[in-house]
Amino acid sequence: MLNKTPAKEKNSVTVIDRADHNVSRKSISDNALKVLYRLNNNGYDAYLVGGGVRDILLGEQPKDFDITTNATPEQIKKLFRNCRLIGRRFRLAHIVFGRDIIEVATFRGHHGQEEDKKAKQNHSKQSEHGMLLRDNIYGTIEEDAERRDFSINALYYSTKDYKIYDFANGLEDIEQKKVRLIGDPETRYREDPVRMLRAIRFATKLDMDIEEETAKPIQSLASLLGNIPPARMFEEYLKLFLGGKAEANFYHLEQHDLLEYIFPHISQWFKKDPDGHAMQFVHRVLENTDRRINNDQRVTPAFLLAAVIWYSLEENIKHIMTNNSVNQQDAFFTAMHEIMAEQQRCIAIPKRFQLPMKDIWILQQKLTRREGGKAFKLIEHPRFRAAYDFLLLRGQVEGGELLELANWWTHFQEATPETQTQMVKSFRNPRSKRRRSVRKRTKPVNKD
């Protein structure tokens, strides 16, 4: 990572010369370099910042390349025809190169130091809990570094001199494998409660520990996550659980009392029955999700969401059927509506994921019906494979008839068409047997 220990300069910035670090332009995307060069060539300061620098130092290939500059969003837009400005909380410029988007942010400044507060009141706003609702105060690179969340993200790389600028002892924290907030942890969490989730995600992703003072306020401030818009929480869910560290993040969230603000239902199961079927099932799903992602296999956010809700859904169905004169289908849809409404209050699940979740649940009941041509129709269902995987994991946890059912479908998929036909013919629906026996018993007696 570093060839030698850098010395601290008078202005408290650690500067690492090109010969003493491993960050190279070869590790930076061509599109990010284009943005850096154009900003520099037009008289602006511009730096690769944050995770891009951090990951290269750690020997990893970054997924994203973020840039910070002293150019304002409007000035950036004038330089790039392929630029679009986004964000209300903090104005950002997205430079679009096909599917590749380079995010460019203007140096952030400190709040409460504006010369004309009345003139700038529309650029900065905080909630009663201290959360930043608007954050369009611009400043210097030094101020920008102080405004960043974690020390390991306050690293700046310049394509002008190829040096790295470290304003918050980020290099030392990388060496010591520490995730440390810049500034007072409680204040920083109140400014943006999502930082509690980010602390956990960085710790698991980078195989680091959360520094003691950074970890201390998390449990007492956990309820602040209830103020975060559900749409933003869904984005955090994707980062936490679809990055190959789902299992580790799940248990860290529980350890810090944050799980209920993402998965309220499974959090309740965790507390009342940590070794029960619900937790065993989720454990297997998390393990399976990580394995698939780390093997570059496809995963869908819907599968894990369906899993963490499943046992609460089953319990709610039984409760409705016990206390109301409704059939199982009506109870299912009533319970599903209630459960989904509760989950949506925490994370806003887009409709494109709600439908596969519902299909996976509905197919759990349909997979018990294999008579006639039903098995052949089910295997053609577009969600069959996901529903089968779901059933198989349930069977591995619960065993008994459920595991027998899952194994039947395993053999059915692997069998030849002739064997499949025989398997279906040999299957008899227990309800059909009862109907036939009832008809036989009620057959009129021939008196002749």
mmCIF file with all atom_site columns, N, CA and C in Angstrom, residues 177-231:
data_model
loop_
_atom_site.group_PDB
_atom_site.id
_atom_site.type_symbol
_atom_site.label_atom_id
_atom_site.label_alt_id
_atom_site.label_comp_id
_atom_site.label_asym_id
_atom_site.label_entity_id
_atom_site.label_seq_id
_atom_site.pdbx_PDB_ins_code
_atom_site.Cartn_x
_atom_site.Cartn_y
_atom_site.Cartn_z
_atom_site.occupancy
_atom_site.B_iso_or_equiv
_atom_site.pdbx_formal_charge
_atom_site.auth_seq_id
_atom_site.auth_comp_id
_atom_site.auth_asym_id
_atom_site.auth_atom_id
_atom_site.pdbx_PDB_model_num
ATOM 1   N N  . LYS A 1 177 ? -6.745  -1.129 10.540 1.00 0.00 ? 177 LYS A N  1
ATOM 2   C CA . LYS A 1 177 ? -8.046  -1.768 10.262 1.00 0.00 ? 177 LYS A CA 1
ATOM 3   C C  . LYS A 1 177 ? -9.140  -1.231 11.178 1.00 0.00 ? 177 LYS A C  1
ATOM 4   N N  . LYS A 1 178 ? -9.263  0.089  11.214 1.00 0.00 ? 178 LYS A N  1
ATOM 5   C CA . LYS A 1 178 ? -10.259 0.747  12.045 1.00 0.00 ? 178 LYS A CA 1
ATOM 6   C C  . LYS A 1 178 ? -11.201 1.603  11.200 1.00 0.00 ? 178 LYS A C  1
ATOM 7   N N  . VAL A 1 179 ? -12.499 1.487  11.477 1.00 0.00 ? 179 VAL A N  1
ATOM 8   C CA . VAL A 1 179 ? -13.497 2.367  10.877 1.00 0.00 ? 179 VAL A CA 1
ATOM 9   C C  . VAL A 1 179 ? -13.794 3.444  11.911 1.00 0.00 ? 179 VAL A C  1
ATOM 10  N N  . ARG A 1 180 ? -13.384 4.671  11.625 1.00 0.00 ? 180 ARG A N  1
ATOM 11  C CA . ARG A 1 180 ? -13.488 5.760  12.599 1.00 0.00 ? 180 ARG A CA 1
ATOM 12  C C  . ARG A 1 180 ? -14.178 6.972  11.981 1.00 0.00 ? 180 ARG A C  1
ATOM 13  N N  . LEU A 1 181 ? -15.174 7.488  12.692 1.00 0.00 ? 181 LEU A N  1
ATOM 14  C CA . LEU A 1 181 ? -15.858 8.706  12.253 1.00 0.00 ? 181 LEU A CA 1
ATOM 15  C C  . LEU A 1 181 ? -14.965 9.916  12.458 1.00 0.00 ? 181 LEU A C  1
ATOM 16  N N  . ILE A 1 182 ? -15.096 10.881 11.558 1.00 0.00 ? 182 ILE A N  1
ATOM 17  C CA . ILE A 1 182 ? -14.401 12.161 11.713 1.00 0.00 ? 182 ILE A CA 1
ATOM 18  C C  . ILE A 1 182 ? -15.294 13.074 12.548 1.00 0.00 ? 182 ILE A C  1
ATOM 19  N N  . GLY A 1 183 ? -14.740 13.631 13.615 1.00 0.00 ? 183 GLY A N  1
ATOM 20  C CA . GLY A 1 183 ? -15.524 14.523 14.467 1.00 0.00 ? 183 GLY A CA 1
ATOM 21  C C  . GLY A 1 183 ? -16.229 13.771 15.583 1.00 0.00 ? 183 GLY A C  1
ATOM 22  N N  . ASP A 1 184 ? -17.159 14.471 16.239 1.00 0.00 ? 184 ASP A N  1
ATOM 23  C CA . ASP A 1 184 ? -17.906 13.881 17.352 1.00 0.00 ? 184 ASP A CA 1
ATOM 24  C C  . ASP A 1 184 ? -18.913 12.867 16.824 1.00 0.00 ? 184 ASP A C  1
ATOM 25  N N  . PRO A 1 185 ? -18.805 11.581 17.214 1.00 0.00 ? 185 PRO A N  1
ATOM 26  C CA . PRO A 1 185 ? -19.670 10.541 16.649 1.00 0.00 ? 185 PRO A CA 1
ATOM 27  C C  . PRO A 1 185 ? -21.162 10.823 16.801 1.00 0.00 ? 185 PRO A C  1
ATOM 28  N N  . GLU A 1 186 ? -21.589 11.264 17.988 1.00 0.00 ? 186 GLU A N  1
ATOM 29  C CA . GLU A 1 186 ? -23.025 11.493 18.181 1.00 0.00 ? 186 GLU A CA 1
ATOM 30  C C  . GLU A 1 186 ? -23.536 12.582 17.247 1.00 0.00 ? 186 GLU A C  1
ATOM 31  N N  . THR A 1 187 ? -22.786 13.663 17.102 1.00 0.00 ? 187 THR A N  1
ATOM 32  C CA . THR A 1 187 ? -23.189 14.748 16.201 1.00 0.00 ? 187 THR A CA 1
ATOM 33  C C  . THR A 1 187 ? -23.254 14.250 14.760 1.00 0.00 ? 187 THR A C  1
ATOM 34  N N  . ARG A 1 188 ? -22.248 13.478 14.355 1.00 0.00 ? 188 ARG A N  1
ATOM 35  C CA . ARG A 1 188 ? -22.202 13.004 12.975 1.00 0.00 ? 188 ARG A CA 1
ATOM 36  C C  . ARG A 1 188 ? -23.336 12.026 12.672 1.00 0.00 ? 188 ARG A C  1
ATOM 37  N N  . TYR A 1 189 ? -23.699 11.187 13.659 1.00 0.00 ? 189 TYR A N  1
ATOM 38  C CA . TYR A 1 189 ? -24.824 10.264 13.455 1.00 0.00 ? 189 TYR A CA 1
ATOM 39  C C  . TYR A 1 189 ? -26.148 11.018 13.401 1.00 0.00 ? 189 TYR A C  1
ATOM 40  N N  . ARG A 1 190 ? -26.257 12.063 14.202 1.00 0.00 ? 190 ARG A N  1
ATOM 41  C CA . ARG A 1 190 ? -27.497 12.851 14.170 1.00 0.00 ? 190 ARG A CA 1
ATOM 42  C C  . ARG A 1 190 ? -27.635 13.588 12.833 1.00 0.00 ? 190 ARG A C  1
ATOM 43  N N  . GLU A 1 191 ? -26.511 14.051 12.280 1.00 0.00 ? 191 GLU A N  1
ATOM 44  C CA . GLU A 1 191 ? -26.542 14.707 10.974 1.00 0.00 ? 191 GLU A CA 1
ATOM 45  C C  . GLU A 1 191 ? -27.076 13.762 9.904  1.00 0.00 ? 191 GLU A C  1
ATOM 46  N N  . ASP A 1 192 ? -26.655 12.510 9.982  1.00 0.00 ? 192 ASP A N  1
ATOM 47  C CA . ASP A 1 192 ? -27.098 11.505 9.012  1.00 0.00 ? 192 ASP A CA 1
ATOM 48  C C  . ASP A 1 192 ? -27.064 10.124 9.676  1.00 0.00 ? 192 ASP A C  1
ATOM 49  N N  . PRO A 1 193 ? -28.202 9.653  10.197 1.00 0.00 ? 193 PRO A N  1
ATOM 50  C CA . PRO A 1 193 ? -28.255 8.363  10.895 1.00 0.00 ? 193 PRO A CA 1
ATOM 51  C C  . PRO A 1 193 ? -27.819 7.170  10.045 1.00 0.00 ? 193 PRO A C  1
ATOM 52  N N  . VAL A 1 194 ? -27.878 7.303  8.724  1.00 0.00 ? 194 VAL A N  1
ATOM 53  C CA . VAL A 1 194 ? -27.455 6.210  7.850  1.00 0.00 ? 194 VAL A CA 1
ATOM 54  C C  . VAL A 1 194 ? -25.972 5.882  8.050  1.00 0.00 ? 194 VAL A C  1
ATOM 55  N N  . ARG A 1 195 ? -25.228 6.815  8.627  1.00 0.00 ? 195 ARG A N  1
ATOM 56  C CA . ARG A 1 195 ? -23.807 6.547  8.897  1.00 0.00 ? 195 ARG A CA 1
ATOM 57  C C  . ARG A 1 195 ? -23.628 5.347  9.828  1.00 0.00 ? 195 ARG A C  1
ATOM 58  N N  . MET A 1 196 ? -24.629 5.063  10.651 1.00 0.00 ? 196 MET A N  1
ATOM 59  C CA . MET A 1 196 ? -24.547 3.879  11.516 1.00 0.00 ? 196 MET A CA 1
ATOM 60  C C  . MET A 1 196 ? -24.525 2.608  10.672 1.00 0.00 ? 196 MET A C  1
ATOM 61  N N  . LEU A 1 197 ? -25.325 2.587  9.626  1.00 0.00 ? 197 LEU A N  1
ATOM 62  C CA . LEU A 1 197 ? -25.344 1.440  8.717  1.00 0.00 ? 197 LEU A CA 1
ATOM 63  C C  . LEU A 1 197 ? -24.053 1.371  7.909  1.00 0.00 ? 197 LEU A C  1
ATOM 64  N N  . ARG A 1 198 ? -23.570 2.533  7.498  1.00 0.00 ? 198 ARG A N  1
ATOM 65  C CA . ARG A 1 198 ? -22.338 2.574  6.712  1.00 0.00 ? 198 ARG A CA 1
ATOM 66  C C  . ARG A 1 198 ? -21.139 2.100  7.536  1.00 0.00 ? 198 ARG A C  1
ATOM 67  N N  . ALA A 1 199 ? -21.124 2.417  8.820  1.00 0.00 ? 199 ALA A N  1
ATOM 68  C CA . ALA A 1 199 ? -20.030 1.961  9.681  1.00 0.00 ? 199 ALA A CA 1
ATOM 69  C C  . ALA A 1 199 ? -19.963 0.437  9.693  1.00 0.00 ? 199 ALA A C  1
ATOM 70  N N  . ILE A 1 200 ? -21.123 -0.185 9.808  1.00 0.00 ? 200 ILE A N  1
ATOM 71  C CA . ILE A 1 200 ? -21.179 -1.650 9.805  1.00 0.00 ? 200 ILE A CA 1
ATOM 72  C C  . ILE A 1 200 ? -20.770 -2.201 8.449  1.00 0.00 ? 200 ILE A C  1
ATOM 73  N N  . ARG A 1 201 ? -21.271 -1.589 7.393  1.00 0.00 ? 201 ARG A N  1
ATOM 74  C CA . ARG A 1 201 ? -20.968 -2.094 6.045  1.00 0.00 ? 201 ARG A CA 1
ATOM 75  C C  . ARG A 1 201 ? -19.481 -1.995 5.729  1.00 0.00 ? 201 ARG A C  1
ATOM 76  N N  . PHE A 1 202 ? -18.853 -0.885 6.082  1.00 0.00 ? 202 PHE A N  1
ATOM 77  C CA . PHE A 1 202 ? -17.421 -0.751 5.828  1.00 0.00 ? 202 PHE A CA 1
ATOM 78  C C  . PHE A 1 202 ? -16.615 -1.750 6.671  1.00 0.00 ? 202 PHE A C  1
ATOM 79  N N  . ALA A 1 203 ? -17.049 -1.954 7.905  1.00 0.00 ? 203 ALA A N  1
ATOM 80  C CA . ALA A 1 203 ? -16.326 -2.885 8.784  1.00 0.00 ? 203 ALA A CA 1
ATOM 81  C C  . ALA A 1 203 ? -16.336 -4.300 8.215  1.00 0.00 ? 203 ALA A C  1
ATOM 82  N N  . THR A 1 204 ? -17.485 -4.758 7.729  1.00 0.00 ? 204 THR A N  1
ATOM 83  C CA . THR A 1 204 ? -17.559 -6.125 7.192  1.00 0.00 ? 204 THR A CA 1
ATOM 84  C C  . THR A 1 204 ? -16.914 -6.219 5.812  1.00 0.00 ? 204 THR A C  1
ATOM 85  N N  . LYS A 1 205 ? -17.130 -5.200 4.988  1.00 0.00 ? 205 LYS A N  1
ATOM 86  C CA . LYS A 1 205 ? -16.579 -5.219 3.637  1.00 0.00 ? 205 LYS A CA 1
ATOM 87  C C  . LYS A 1 205 ? -15.052 -5.218 3.645  1.00 0.00 ? 205 LYS A C  1
ATOM 88  N N  . LEU A 1 206 ? -14.462 -4.415 4.530  1.00 0.00 ? 206 LEU A N  1
ATOM 89  C CA . LEU A 1 206 ? -13.014 -4.219 4.538  1.00 0.00 ? 206 LEU A CA 1
ATOM 90  C C  . LEU A 1 206 ? -12.314 -5.059 5.599  1.00 0.00 ? 206 LEU A C  1
ATOM 91  N N  . ASP A 1 207 ? -13.092 -5.910 6.291  1.00 0.00 ? 207 ASP A N  1
ATOM 92  C CA . ASP A 1 207 ? -12.542 -6.747 7.361  1.00 0.00 ? 207 ASP A CA 1
ATOM 93  C C  . ASP A 1 207 ? -11.860 -5.884 8.417  1.00 0.00 ? 207 ASP A C  1
ATOM 94  N N  . MET A 1 208 ? -12.604 -4.886 8.887  1.00 0.00 ? 208 MET A N  1
ATOM 95  C CA . MET A 1 208 ? -12.091 -3.967 9.895  1.00 0.00 ? 208 MET A CA 1
ATOM 96  C C  . MET A 1 208 ? -12.989 -4.005 11.126 1.00 0.00 ? 208 MET A C  1
ATOM 97  N N  . ASP A 1 209 ? -12.564 -3.319 12.182 1.00 0.00 ? 209 ASP A N  1
ATOM 98  C CA . ASP A 1 209 ? -13.365 -3.150 13.391 1.00 0.00 ? 209 ASP A CA 1
ATOM 99  C C  . ASP A 1 209 ? -13.844 -1.710 13.475 1.00 0.00 ? 209 ASP A C  1
ATOM 100 N N  . ILE A 1 210 ? -15.033 -1.525 14.052 1.00 0.00 ? 210 ILE A N  1
ATOM 101 C CA . ILE A 1 210 ? -15.522 -0.169 14.282 1.00 0.00 ? 210 ILE A CA 1
ATOM 102 C C  . ILE A 1 210 ? -14.820 0.365  15.523 1.00 0.00 ? 210 ILE A C  1
ATOM 103 N N  . GLU A 1 211 ? -14.152 1.480  15.384 1.00 0.00 ? 211 GLU A N  1
ATOM 104 C CA . GLU A 1 211 ? -13.413 2.081  16.490 1.00 0.00 ? 211 GLU A CA 1
ATOM 105 C C  . GLU A 1 211 ? -14.346 2.324  17.677 1.00 0.00 ? 211 GLU A C  1
ATOM 106 N N  . GLU A 1 212 ? -13.844 2.169  18.896 1.00 0.00 ? 212 GLU A N  1
ATOM 107 C CA . GLU A 1 212 ? -14.657 2.164  20.112 1.00 0.00 ? 212 GLU A CA 1
ATOM 108 C C  . GLU A 1 212 ? -15.555 3.389  20.244 1.00 0.00 ? 212 GLU A C  1
ATOM 109 N N  . GLU A 1 213 ? -15.011 4.583  20.096 1.00 0.00 ? 213 GLU A N  1
ATOM 110 C CA . GLU A 1 213 ? -15.813 5.804  20.236 1.00 0.00 ? 213 GLU A CA 1
ATOM 111 C C  . GLU A 1 213 ? -16.843 5.932  19.128 1.00 0.00 ? 213 GLU A C  1
ATOM 112 N N  . THR A 1 214 ? -16.522 5.392  17.961 1.00 0.00 ? 214 THR A N  1
ATOM 113 C CA . THR A 1 214 ? -17.460 5.416  16.828 1.00 0.00 ? 214 THR A CA 1
ATOM 114 C C  . THR A 1 214 ? -18.623 4.460  17.070 1.00 0.00 ? 214 THR A C  1
ATOM 115 N N  . ALA A 1 215 ? -18.357 3.344  17.734 1.00 0.00 ? 215 ALA A N  1
ATOM 116 C CA . ALA A 1 215 ? -19.396 2.338  17.981 1.00 0.00 ? 215 ALA A CA 1
ATOM 117 C C  . ALA A 1 215 ? -20.281 2.691  19.172 1.00 0.00 ? 215 ALA A C  1
ATOM 118 N N  . LYS A 1 216 ? -19.733 3.413  20.145 1.00 0.00 ? 216 LYS A N  1
ATOM 119 C CA . LYS A 1 216 ? -20.413 3.632  21.424 1.00 0.00 ? 216 LYS A CA 1
ATOM 120 C C  . LYS A 1 216 ? -21.819 4.216  21.324 1.00 0.00 ? 216 LYS A C  1
ATOM 121 N N  . PRO A 1 217 ? -22.081 5.257  20.515 1.00 0.00 ? 217 PRO A N  1
ATOM 122 C CA . PRO A 1 217 ? -23.428 5.871  20.518 1.00 0.00 ? 217 PRO A CA 1
ATOM 123 C C  . PRO A 1 217 ? -24.467 5.141  19.665 1.00 0.00 ? 217 PRO A C  1
ATOM 124 N N  . ILE A 1 218 ? -24.073 4.109  18.916 1.00 0.00 ? 218 ILE A N  1
ATOM 125 C CA . ILE A 1 218 ? -24.984 3.534  17.916 1.00 0.00 ? 218 ILE A CA 1
ATOM 126 C C  . ILE A 1 218 ? -26.276 3.020  18.537 1.00 0.00 ? 218 ILE A C  1
ATOM 127 N N  . GLN A 1 219 ? -26.184 2.219  19.593 1.00 0.00 ? 219 GLN A N  1
ATOM 128 C CA . GLN A 1 219 ? -27.403 1.648  20.174 1.00 0.00 ? 219 GLN A CA 1
ATOM 129 C C  . GLN A 1 219 ? -28.341 2.714  20.715 1.00 0.00 ? 219 GLN A C  1
ATOM 130 N N  . SER A 1 220 ? -27.795 3.731  21.359 1.00 0.00 ? 220 SER A N  1
ATOM 131 C CA . SER A 1 220 ? -28.652 4.776  21.937 1.00 0.00 ? 220 SER A CA 1
ATOM 132 C C  . SER A 1 220 ? -29.296 5.661  20.876 1.00 0.00 ? 220 SER A C  1
ATOM 133 N N  . LEU A 1 221 ? -28.684 5.723  19.680 1.00 0.00 ? 221 LEU A N  1
ATOM 134 C CA . LEU A 1 221 ? -29.208 6.574  18.604 1.00 0.00 ? 221 LEU A CA 1
ATOM 135 C C  . LEU A 1 221 ? -29.918 5.776  17.507 1.00 0.00 ? 221 LEU A C  1
ATOM 136 N N  . ALA A 1 222 ? -30.055 4.472  17.719 1.00 0.00 ? 222 ALA A N  1
ATOM 137 C CA . ALA A 1 222 ? -30.622 3.601  16.671 1.00 0.00 ? 222 ALA A CA 1
ATOM 138 C C  . ALA A 1 222 ? -31.981 4.081  16.182 1.00 0.00 ? 222 ALA A C  1
ATOM 139 N N  . SER A 1 223 ? -32.807 4.604  17.092 1.00 0.00 ? 223 SER A N  1
ATOM 140 C CA . SER A 1 223 ? -34.172 5.006  16.720 1.00 0.00 ? 223 SER A CA 1
ATOM 141 C C  . SER A 1 223 ? -34.197 6.123  15.677 1.00 0.00 ? 223 SER A C  1
ATOM 142 N N  . LEU A 1 224 ? -33.076 6.844  15.506 1.00 0.00 ? 224 LEU A N  1
ATOM 143 C CA . LEU A 1 224 ? -33.024 7.914  14.509 1.00 0.00 ? 224 LEU A CA 1
ATOM 144 C C  . LEU A 1 224 ? -33.202 7.371  13.093 1.00 0.00 ? 224 LEU A C  1
ATOM 145 N N  . LEU A 1 225 ? -32.922 6.075  12.901 1.00 0.00 ? 225 LEU A N  1
ATOM 146 C CA . LEU A 1 225 ? -33.127 5.481  11.576 1.00 0.00 ? 225 LEU A CA 1
ATOM 147 C C  . LEU A 1 225 ? -34.598 5.500  11.179 1.00 0.00 ? 225 LEU A C  1
ATOM 148 N N  . GLY A 1 226 ? -35.474 5.605  12.172 1.00 0.00 ? 226 GLY A N  1
ATOM 149 C CA . GLY A 1 226 ? -36.906 5.695  11.877 1.00 0.00 ? 226 GLY A CA 1
ATOM 150 C C  . GLY A 1 226 ? -37.272 6.976  11.155 1.00 0.00 ? 226 GLY A C  1
ATOM 151 N N  . ASN A 1 227 ? -36.365 7.961  11.140 1.00 0.00 ? 227 ASN A N  1
ATOM 152 C CA . ASN A 1 227 ? -36.625 9.231  10.457 1.00 0.00 ? 227 ASN A CA 1
ATOM 153 C C  . ASN A 1 227 ? -36.132 9.231  9.009  1.00 0.00 ? 227 ASN A C  1
ATOM 154 N N  . ILE A 1 228 ? -35.444 8.175  8.609  1.00 0.00 ? 228 ILE A N  1
ATOM 155 C CA . ILE A 1 228 ? -34.898 8.106  7.251  1.00 0.00 ? 228 ILE A CA 1
ATOM 156 C C  . ILE A 1 228 ? -35.992 7.674  6.276  1.00 0.00 ? 228 ILE A C  1
ATOM 157 N N  . PRO A 1 229 ? -36.130 8.330  5.135  1.00 0.00 ? 229 PRO A N  1
ATOM 158 C CA . PRO A 1 229 ? -37.152 7.934  4.161  1.00 0.00 ? 229 PRO A CA 1
ATOM 159 C C  . PRO A 1 229 ? -36.999 6.455  3.765  1.00 0.00 ? 229 PRO A C  1
ATOM 160 N N  . PRO A 1 230 ? -38.093 5.697  3.705  1.00 0.00 ? 230 PRO A N  1
ATOM 161 C CA . PRO A 1 230 ? -38.027 4.274  3.355  1.00 0.00 ? 230 PRO A CA 1
ATOM 162 C C  . PRO A 1 230 ? -37.347 4.000  2.020  1.00 0.00 ? 230 PRO A C  1
ATOM 163 N N  . ALA A 1 231 ? -37.461 4.918  1.062  1.00 0.00 ? 231 ALA A N  1
ATOM 164 C CA . ALA A 1 231 ? -36.809 4.720  -0.244 1.00 0.00 ? 231 ALA A CA 1
ATOM 165 C C  . ALA A 1 231 ? -35.290 4.704  -0.085 1.00 0.00 ? 231 ALA A C  1
#
